[in-house]
PDB file of N, CA, C and O in Angstrom:
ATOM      1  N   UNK S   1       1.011 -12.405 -33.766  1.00 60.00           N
ATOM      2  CA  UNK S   1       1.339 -11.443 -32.720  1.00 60.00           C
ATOM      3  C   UNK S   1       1.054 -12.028 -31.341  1.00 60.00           C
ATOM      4  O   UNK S   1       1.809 -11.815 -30.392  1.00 60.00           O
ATOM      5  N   UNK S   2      -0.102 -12.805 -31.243  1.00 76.00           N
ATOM      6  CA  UNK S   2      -0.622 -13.467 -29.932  1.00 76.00           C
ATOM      7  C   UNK S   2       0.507 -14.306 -29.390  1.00 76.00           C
ATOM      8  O   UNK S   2       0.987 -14.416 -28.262  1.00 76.00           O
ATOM      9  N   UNK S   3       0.904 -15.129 -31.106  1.00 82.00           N
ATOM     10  CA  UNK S   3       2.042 -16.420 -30.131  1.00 82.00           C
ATOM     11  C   UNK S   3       3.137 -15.499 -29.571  1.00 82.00           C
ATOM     12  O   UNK S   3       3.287 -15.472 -28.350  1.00 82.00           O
ATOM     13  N   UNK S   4       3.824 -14.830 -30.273  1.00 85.00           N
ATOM     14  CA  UNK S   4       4.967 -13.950 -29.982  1.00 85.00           C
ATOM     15  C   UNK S   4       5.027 -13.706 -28.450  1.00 85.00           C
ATOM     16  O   UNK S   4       5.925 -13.955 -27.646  1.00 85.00           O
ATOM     17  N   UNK S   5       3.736 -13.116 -28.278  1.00 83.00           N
ATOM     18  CA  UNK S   5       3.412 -12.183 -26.976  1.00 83.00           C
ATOM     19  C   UNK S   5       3.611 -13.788 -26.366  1.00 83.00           C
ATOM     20  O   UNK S   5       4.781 -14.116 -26.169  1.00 83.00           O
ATOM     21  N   UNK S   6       2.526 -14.821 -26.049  1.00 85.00           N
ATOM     22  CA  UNK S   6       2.583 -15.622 -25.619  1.00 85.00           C
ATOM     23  C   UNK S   6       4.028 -16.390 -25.273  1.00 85.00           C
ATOM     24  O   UNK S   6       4.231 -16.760 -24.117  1.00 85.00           O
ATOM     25  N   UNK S   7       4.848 -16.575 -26.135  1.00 88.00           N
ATOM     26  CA  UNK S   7       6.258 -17.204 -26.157  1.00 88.00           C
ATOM     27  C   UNK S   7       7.443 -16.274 -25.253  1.00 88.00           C
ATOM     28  O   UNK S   7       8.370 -16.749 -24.598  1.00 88.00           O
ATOM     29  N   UNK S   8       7.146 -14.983 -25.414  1.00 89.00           N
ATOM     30  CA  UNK S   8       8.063 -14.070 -24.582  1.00 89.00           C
ATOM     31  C   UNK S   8       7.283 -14.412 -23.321  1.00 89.00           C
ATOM     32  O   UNK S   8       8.093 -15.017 -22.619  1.00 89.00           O
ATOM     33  N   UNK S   9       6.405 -14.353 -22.833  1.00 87.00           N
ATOM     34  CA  UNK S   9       5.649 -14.331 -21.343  1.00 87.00           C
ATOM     35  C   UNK S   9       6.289 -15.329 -20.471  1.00 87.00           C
ATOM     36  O   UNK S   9       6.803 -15.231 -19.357  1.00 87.00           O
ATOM     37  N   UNK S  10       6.095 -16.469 -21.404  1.00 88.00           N
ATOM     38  CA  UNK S  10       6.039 -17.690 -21.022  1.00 88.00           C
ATOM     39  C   UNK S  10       7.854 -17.891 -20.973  1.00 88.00           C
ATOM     40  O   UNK S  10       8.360 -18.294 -19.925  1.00 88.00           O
ATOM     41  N   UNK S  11       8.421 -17.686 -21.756  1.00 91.00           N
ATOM     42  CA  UNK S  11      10.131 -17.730 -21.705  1.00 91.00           C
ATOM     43  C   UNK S  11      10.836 -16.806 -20.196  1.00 91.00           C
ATOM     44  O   UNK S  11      11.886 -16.970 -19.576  1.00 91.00           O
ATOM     45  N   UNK S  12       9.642 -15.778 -20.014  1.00 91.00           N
ATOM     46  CA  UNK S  12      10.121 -14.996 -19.038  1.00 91.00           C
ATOM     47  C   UNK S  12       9.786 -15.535 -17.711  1.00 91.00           C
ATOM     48  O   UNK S  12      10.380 -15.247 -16.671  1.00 91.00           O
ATOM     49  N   UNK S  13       8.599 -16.493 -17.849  1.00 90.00           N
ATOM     50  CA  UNK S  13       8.042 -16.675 -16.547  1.00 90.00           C
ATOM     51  C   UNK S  13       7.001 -16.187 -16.200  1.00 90.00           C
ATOM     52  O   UNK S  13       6.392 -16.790 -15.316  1.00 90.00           O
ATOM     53  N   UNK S  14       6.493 -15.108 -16.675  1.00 87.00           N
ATOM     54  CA  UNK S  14       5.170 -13.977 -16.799  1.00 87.00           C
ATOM     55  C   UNK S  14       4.047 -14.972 -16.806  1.00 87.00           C
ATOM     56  O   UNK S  14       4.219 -16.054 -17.368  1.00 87.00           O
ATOM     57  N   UNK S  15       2.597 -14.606 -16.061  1.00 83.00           N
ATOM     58  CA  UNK S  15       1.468 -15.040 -16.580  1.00 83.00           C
ATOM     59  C   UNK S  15       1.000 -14.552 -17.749  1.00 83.00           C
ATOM     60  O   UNK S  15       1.324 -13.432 -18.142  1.00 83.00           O
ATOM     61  N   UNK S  16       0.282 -15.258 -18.344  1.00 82.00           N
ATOM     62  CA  UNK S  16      -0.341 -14.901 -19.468  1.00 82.00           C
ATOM     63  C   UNK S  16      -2.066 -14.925 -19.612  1.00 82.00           C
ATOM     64  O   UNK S  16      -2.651 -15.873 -19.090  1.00 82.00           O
ATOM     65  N   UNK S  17      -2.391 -14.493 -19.904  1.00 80.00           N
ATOM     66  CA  UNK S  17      -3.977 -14.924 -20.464  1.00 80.00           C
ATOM     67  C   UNK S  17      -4.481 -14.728 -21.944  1.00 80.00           C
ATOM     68  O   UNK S  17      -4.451 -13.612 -22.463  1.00 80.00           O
ATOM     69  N   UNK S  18      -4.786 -15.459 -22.382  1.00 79.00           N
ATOM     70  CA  UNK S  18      -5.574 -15.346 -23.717  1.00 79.00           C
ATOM     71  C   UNK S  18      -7.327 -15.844 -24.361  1.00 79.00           C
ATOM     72  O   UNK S  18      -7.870 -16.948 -24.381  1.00 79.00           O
ATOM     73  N   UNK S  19      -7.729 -14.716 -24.742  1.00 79.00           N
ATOM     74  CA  UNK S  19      -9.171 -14.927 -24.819  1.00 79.00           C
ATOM     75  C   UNK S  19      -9.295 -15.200 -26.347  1.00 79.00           C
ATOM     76  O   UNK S  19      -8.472 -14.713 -27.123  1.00 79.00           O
ATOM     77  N   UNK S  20     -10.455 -16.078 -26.832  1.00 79.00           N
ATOM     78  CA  UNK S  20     -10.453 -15.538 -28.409  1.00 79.00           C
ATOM     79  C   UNK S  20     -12.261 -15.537 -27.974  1.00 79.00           C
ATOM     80  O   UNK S  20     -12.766 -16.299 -27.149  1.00 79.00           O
ATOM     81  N   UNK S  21     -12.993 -14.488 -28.766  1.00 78.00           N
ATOM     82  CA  UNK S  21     -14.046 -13.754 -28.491  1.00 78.00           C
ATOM     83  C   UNK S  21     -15.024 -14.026 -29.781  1.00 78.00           C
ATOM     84  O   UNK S  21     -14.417 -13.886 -30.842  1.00 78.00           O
ATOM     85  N   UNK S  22     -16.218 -14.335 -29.901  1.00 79.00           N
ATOM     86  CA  UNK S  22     -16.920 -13.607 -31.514  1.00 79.00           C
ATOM     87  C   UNK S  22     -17.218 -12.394 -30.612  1.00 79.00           C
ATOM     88  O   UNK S  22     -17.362 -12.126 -29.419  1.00 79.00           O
ATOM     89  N   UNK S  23     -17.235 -11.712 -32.014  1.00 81.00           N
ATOM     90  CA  UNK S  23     -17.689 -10.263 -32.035  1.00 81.00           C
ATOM     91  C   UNK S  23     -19.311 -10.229 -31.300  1.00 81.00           C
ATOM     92  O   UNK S  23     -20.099 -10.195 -32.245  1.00 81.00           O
ATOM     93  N   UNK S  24     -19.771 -10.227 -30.511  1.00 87.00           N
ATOM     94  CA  UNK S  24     -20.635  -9.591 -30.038  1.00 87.00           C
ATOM     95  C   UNK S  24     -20.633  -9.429 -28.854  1.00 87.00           C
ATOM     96  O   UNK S  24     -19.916  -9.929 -27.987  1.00 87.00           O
ATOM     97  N   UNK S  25     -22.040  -8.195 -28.751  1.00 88.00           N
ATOM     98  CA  UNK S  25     -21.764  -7.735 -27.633  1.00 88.00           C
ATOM     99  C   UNK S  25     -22.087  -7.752 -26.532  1.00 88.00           C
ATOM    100  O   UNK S  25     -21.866  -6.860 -25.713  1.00 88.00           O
ATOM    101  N   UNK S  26     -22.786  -8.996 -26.302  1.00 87.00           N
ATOM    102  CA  UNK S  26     -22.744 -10.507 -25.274  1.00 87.00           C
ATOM    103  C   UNK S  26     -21.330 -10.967 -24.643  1.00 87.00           C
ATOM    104  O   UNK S  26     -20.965 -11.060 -23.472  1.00 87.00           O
ATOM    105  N   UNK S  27     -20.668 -11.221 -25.881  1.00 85.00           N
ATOM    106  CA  UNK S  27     -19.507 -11.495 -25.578  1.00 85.00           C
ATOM    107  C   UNK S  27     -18.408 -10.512 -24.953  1.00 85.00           C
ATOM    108  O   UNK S  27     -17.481 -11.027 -24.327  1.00 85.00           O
ATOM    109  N   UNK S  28     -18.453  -9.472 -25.058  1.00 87.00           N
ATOM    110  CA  UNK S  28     -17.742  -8.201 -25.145  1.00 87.00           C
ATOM    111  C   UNK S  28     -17.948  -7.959 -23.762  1.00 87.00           C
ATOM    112  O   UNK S  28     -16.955  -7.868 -23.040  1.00 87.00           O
ATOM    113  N   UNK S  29     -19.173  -7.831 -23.247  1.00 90.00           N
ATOM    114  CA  UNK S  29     -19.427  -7.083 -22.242  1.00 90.00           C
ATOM    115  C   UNK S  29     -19.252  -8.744 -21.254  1.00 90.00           C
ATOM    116  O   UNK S  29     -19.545  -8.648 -20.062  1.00 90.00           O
ATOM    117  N   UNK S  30     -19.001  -9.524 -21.535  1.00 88.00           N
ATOM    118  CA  UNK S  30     -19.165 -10.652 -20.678  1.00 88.00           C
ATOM    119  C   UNK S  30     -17.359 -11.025 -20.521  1.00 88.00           C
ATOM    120  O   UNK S  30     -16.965 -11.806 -19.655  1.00 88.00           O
ATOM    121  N   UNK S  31     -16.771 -10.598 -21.120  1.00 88.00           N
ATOM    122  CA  UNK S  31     -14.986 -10.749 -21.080  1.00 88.00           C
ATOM    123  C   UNK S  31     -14.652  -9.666 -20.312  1.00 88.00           C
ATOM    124  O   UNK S  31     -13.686  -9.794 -19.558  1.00 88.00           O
ATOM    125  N   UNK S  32     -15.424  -8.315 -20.352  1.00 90.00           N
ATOM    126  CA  UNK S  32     -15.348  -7.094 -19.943  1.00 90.00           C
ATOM    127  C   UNK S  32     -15.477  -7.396 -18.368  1.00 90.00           C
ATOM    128  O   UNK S  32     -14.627  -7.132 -17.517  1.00 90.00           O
ATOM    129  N   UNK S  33     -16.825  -8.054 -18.153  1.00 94.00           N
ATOM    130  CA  UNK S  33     -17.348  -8.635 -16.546  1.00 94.00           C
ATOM    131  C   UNK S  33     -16.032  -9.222 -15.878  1.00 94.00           C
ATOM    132  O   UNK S  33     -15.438  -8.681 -14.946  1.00 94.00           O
ATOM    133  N   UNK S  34     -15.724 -10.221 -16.395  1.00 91.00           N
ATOM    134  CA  UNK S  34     -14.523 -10.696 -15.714  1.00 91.00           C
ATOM    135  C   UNK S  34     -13.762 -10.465 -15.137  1.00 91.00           C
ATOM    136  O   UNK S  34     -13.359 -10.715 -14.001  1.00 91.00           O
ATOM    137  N   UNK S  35     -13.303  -9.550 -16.521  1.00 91.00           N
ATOM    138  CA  UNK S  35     -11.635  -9.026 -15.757  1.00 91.00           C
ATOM    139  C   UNK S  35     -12.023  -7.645 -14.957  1.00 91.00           C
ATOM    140  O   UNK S  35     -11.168  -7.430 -14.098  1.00 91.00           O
ATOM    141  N   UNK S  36     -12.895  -6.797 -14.972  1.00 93.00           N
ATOM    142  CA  UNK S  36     -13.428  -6.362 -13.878  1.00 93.00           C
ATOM    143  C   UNK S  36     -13.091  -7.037 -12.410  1.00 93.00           C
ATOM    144  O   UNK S  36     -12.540  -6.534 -11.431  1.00 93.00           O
ATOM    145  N   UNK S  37     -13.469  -7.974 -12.556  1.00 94.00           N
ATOM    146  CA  UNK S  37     -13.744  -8.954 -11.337  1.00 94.00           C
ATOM    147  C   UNK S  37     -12.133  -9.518 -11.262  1.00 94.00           C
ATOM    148  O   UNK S  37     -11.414  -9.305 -10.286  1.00 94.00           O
ATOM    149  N   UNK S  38     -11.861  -9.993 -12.019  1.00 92.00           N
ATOM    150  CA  UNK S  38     -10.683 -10.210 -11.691  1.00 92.00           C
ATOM    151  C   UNK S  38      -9.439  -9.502 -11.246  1.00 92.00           C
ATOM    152  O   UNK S  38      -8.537  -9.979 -10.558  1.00 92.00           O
ATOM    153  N   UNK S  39      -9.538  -8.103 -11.819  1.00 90.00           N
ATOM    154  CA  UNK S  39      -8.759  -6.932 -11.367  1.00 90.00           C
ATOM    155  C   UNK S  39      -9.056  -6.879  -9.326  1.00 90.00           C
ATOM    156  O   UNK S  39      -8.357  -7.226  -8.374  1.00 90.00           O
ATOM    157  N   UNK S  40     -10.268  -6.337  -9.435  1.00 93.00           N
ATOM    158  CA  UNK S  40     -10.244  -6.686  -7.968  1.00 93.00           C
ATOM    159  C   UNK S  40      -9.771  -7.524  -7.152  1.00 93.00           C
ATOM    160  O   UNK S  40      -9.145  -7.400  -6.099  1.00 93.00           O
ATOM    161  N   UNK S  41     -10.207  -8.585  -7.867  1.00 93.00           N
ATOM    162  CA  UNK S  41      -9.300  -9.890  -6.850  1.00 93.00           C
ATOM    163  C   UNK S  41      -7.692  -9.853  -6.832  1.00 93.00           C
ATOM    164  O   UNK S  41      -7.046  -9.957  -5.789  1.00 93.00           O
ATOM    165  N   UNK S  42      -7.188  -9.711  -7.959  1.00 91.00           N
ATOM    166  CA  UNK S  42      -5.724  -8.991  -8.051  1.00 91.00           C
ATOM    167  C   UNK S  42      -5.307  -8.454  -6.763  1.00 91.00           C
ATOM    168  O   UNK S  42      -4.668  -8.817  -5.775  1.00 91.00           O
ATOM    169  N   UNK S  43      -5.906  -7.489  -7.172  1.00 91.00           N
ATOM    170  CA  UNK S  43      -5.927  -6.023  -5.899  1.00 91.00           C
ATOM    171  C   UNK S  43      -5.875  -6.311  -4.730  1.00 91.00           C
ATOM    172  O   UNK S  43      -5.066  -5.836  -3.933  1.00 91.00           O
ATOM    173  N   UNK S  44      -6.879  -7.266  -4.442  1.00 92.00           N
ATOM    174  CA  UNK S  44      -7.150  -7.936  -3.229  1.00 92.00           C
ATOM    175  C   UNK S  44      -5.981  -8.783  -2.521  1.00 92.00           C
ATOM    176  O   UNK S  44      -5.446  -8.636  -1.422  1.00 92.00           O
ATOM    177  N   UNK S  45      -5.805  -9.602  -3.415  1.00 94.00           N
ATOM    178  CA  UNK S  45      -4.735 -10.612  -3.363  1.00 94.00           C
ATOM    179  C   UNK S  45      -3.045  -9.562  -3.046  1.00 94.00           C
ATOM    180  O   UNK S  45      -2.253 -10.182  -2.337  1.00 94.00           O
ATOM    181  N   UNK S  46      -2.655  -8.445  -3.414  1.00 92.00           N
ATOM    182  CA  UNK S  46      -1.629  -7.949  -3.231  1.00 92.00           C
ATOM    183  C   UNK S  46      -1.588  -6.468  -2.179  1.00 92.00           C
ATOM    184  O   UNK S  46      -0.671  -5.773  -1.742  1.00 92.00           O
ATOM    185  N   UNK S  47      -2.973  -6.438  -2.067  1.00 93.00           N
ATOM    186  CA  UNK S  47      -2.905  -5.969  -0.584  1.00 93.00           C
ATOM    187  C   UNK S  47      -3.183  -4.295  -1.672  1.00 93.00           C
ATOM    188  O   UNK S  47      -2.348  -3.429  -1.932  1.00 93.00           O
ATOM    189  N   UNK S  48      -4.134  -4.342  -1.937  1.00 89.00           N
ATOM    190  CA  UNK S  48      -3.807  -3.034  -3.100  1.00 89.00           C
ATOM    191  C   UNK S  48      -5.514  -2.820  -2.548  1.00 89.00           C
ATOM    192  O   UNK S  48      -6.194  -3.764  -2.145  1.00 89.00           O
ATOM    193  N   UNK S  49      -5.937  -1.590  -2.619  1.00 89.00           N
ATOM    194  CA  UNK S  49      -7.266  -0.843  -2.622  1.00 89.00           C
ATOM    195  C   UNK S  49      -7.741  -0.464  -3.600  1.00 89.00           C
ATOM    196  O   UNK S  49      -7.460   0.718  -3.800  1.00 89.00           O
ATOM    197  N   UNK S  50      -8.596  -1.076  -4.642  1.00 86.00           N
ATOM    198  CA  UNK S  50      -8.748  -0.756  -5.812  1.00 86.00           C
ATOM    199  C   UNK S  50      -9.923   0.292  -6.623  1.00 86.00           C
ATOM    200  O   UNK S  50     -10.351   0.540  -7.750  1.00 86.00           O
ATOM    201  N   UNK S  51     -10.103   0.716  -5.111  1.00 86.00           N
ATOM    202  CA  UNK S  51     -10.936   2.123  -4.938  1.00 86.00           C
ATOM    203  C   UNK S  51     -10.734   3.175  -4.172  1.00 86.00           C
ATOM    204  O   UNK S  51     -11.627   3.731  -3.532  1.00 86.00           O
ATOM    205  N   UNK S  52      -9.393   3.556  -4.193  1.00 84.00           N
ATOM    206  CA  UNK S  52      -8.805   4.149  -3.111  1.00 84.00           C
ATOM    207  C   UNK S  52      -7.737   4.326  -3.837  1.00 84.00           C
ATOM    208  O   UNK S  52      -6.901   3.721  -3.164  1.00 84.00           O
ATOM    209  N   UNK S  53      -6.744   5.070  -5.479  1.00 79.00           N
ATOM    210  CA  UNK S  53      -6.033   5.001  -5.908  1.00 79.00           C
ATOM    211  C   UNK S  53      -5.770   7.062  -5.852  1.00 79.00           C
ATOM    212  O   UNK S  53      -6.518   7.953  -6.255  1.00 79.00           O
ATOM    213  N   UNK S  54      -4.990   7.102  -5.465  1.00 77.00           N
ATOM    214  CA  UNK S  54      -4.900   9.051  -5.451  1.00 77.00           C
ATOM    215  C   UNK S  54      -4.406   9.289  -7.431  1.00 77.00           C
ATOM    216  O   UNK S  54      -4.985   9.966  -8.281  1.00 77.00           O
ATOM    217  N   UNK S  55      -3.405   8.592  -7.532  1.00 81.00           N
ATOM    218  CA  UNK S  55      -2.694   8.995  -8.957  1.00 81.00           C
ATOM    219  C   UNK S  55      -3.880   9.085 -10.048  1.00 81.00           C
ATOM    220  O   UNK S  55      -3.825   9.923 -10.947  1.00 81.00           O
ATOM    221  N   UNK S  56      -5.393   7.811  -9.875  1.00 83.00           N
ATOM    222  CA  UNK S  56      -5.962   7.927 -10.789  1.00 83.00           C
ATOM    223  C   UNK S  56      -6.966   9.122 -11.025  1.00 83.00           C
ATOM    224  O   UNK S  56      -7.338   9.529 -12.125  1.00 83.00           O
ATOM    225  N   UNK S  57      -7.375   9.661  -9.653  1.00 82.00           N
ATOM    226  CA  UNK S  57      -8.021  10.698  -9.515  1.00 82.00           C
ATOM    227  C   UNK S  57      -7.442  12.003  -9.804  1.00 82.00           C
ATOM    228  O   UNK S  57      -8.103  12.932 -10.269  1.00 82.00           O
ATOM    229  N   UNK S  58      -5.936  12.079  -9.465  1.00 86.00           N
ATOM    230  CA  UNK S  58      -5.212  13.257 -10.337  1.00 86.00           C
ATOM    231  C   UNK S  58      -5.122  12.646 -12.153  1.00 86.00           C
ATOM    232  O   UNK S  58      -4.512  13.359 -12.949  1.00 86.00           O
ATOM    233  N   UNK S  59      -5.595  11.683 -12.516  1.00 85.00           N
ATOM    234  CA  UNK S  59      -5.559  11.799 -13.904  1.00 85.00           C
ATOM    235  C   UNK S  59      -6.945  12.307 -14.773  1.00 85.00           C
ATOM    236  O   UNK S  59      -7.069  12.534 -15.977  1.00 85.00           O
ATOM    237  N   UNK S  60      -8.018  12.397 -13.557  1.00 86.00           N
ATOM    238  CA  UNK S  60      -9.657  12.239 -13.661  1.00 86.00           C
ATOM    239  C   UNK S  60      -9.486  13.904 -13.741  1.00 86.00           C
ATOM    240  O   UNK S  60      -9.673  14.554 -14.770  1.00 86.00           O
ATOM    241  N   UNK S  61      -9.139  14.392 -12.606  1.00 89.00           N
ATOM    242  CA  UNK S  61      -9.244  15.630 -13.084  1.00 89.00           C
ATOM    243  C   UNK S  61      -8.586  16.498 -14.293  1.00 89.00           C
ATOM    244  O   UNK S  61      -8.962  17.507 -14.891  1.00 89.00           O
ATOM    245  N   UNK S  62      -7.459  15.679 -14.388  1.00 89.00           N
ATOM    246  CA  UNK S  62      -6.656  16.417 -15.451  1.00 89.00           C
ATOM    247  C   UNK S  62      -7.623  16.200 -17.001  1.00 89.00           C
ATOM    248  O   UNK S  62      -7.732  17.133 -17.795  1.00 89.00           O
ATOM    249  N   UNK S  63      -8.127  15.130 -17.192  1.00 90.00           N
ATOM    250  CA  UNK S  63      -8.954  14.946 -18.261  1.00 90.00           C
ATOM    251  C   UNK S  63     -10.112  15.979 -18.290  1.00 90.00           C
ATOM    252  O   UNK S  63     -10.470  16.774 -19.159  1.00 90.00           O
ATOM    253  N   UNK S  64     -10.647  15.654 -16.857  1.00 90.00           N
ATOM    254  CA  UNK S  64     -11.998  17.028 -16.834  1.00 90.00           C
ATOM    255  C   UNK S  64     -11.417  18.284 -17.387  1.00 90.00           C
ATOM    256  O   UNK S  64     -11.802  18.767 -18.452  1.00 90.00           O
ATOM    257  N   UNK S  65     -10.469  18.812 -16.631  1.00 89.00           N
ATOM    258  CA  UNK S  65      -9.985  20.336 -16.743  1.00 89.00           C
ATOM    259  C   UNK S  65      -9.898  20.542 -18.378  1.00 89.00           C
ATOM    260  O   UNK S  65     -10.204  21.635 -18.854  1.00 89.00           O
ATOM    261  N   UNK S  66      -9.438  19.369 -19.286  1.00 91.00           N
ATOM    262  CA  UNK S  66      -9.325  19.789 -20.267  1.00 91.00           C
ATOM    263  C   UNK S  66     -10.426  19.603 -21.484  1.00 91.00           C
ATOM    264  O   UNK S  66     -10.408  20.011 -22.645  1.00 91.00           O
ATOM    265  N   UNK S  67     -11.424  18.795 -20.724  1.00 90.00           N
ATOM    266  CA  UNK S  67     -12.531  18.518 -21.840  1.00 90.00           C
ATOM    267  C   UNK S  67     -13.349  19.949 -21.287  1.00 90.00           C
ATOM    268  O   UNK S  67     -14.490  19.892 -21.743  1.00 90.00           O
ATOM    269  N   UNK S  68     -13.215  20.868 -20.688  1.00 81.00           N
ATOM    270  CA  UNK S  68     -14.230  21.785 -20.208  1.00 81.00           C
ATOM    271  C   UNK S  68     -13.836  22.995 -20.802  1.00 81.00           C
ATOM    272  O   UNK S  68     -14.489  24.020 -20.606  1.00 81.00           O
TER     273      UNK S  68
END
């Protein structure tokens, strides 16, 4: 499934990234760190506010309203 994904990306031109992980949760929370970090820089890089999103906060409430 990985190459697949990988071979369409790459045929299209798309970036890709691929991690392979052991299971723990060292590891987990340390792949997790990253792309954290890397999302921001994204954000950064395209002129995007990545704490400052209105659509996600209308999805925050819609979840509240219904877990209550």
């Amino acid at each position: 499934l990985c190459e697949g994904t990988r071979a369409a990306f790459s045929r299209a031109g798309r970036p890709f990234d691929a991690w392979r992980l052991a299971y723990s949760p060292h590891d987990v929370s340390y792949f997790m760190a990253i792309k954290m970090v890397e999302i921001l820089y994204e954000a950064y890089l395209m002129d995007v506010n990545p704490f400052n999103q209105p659509q996600v906060e209308l999805y925050k409430e819609e979840i509240r309203r219904r877990l209550v």
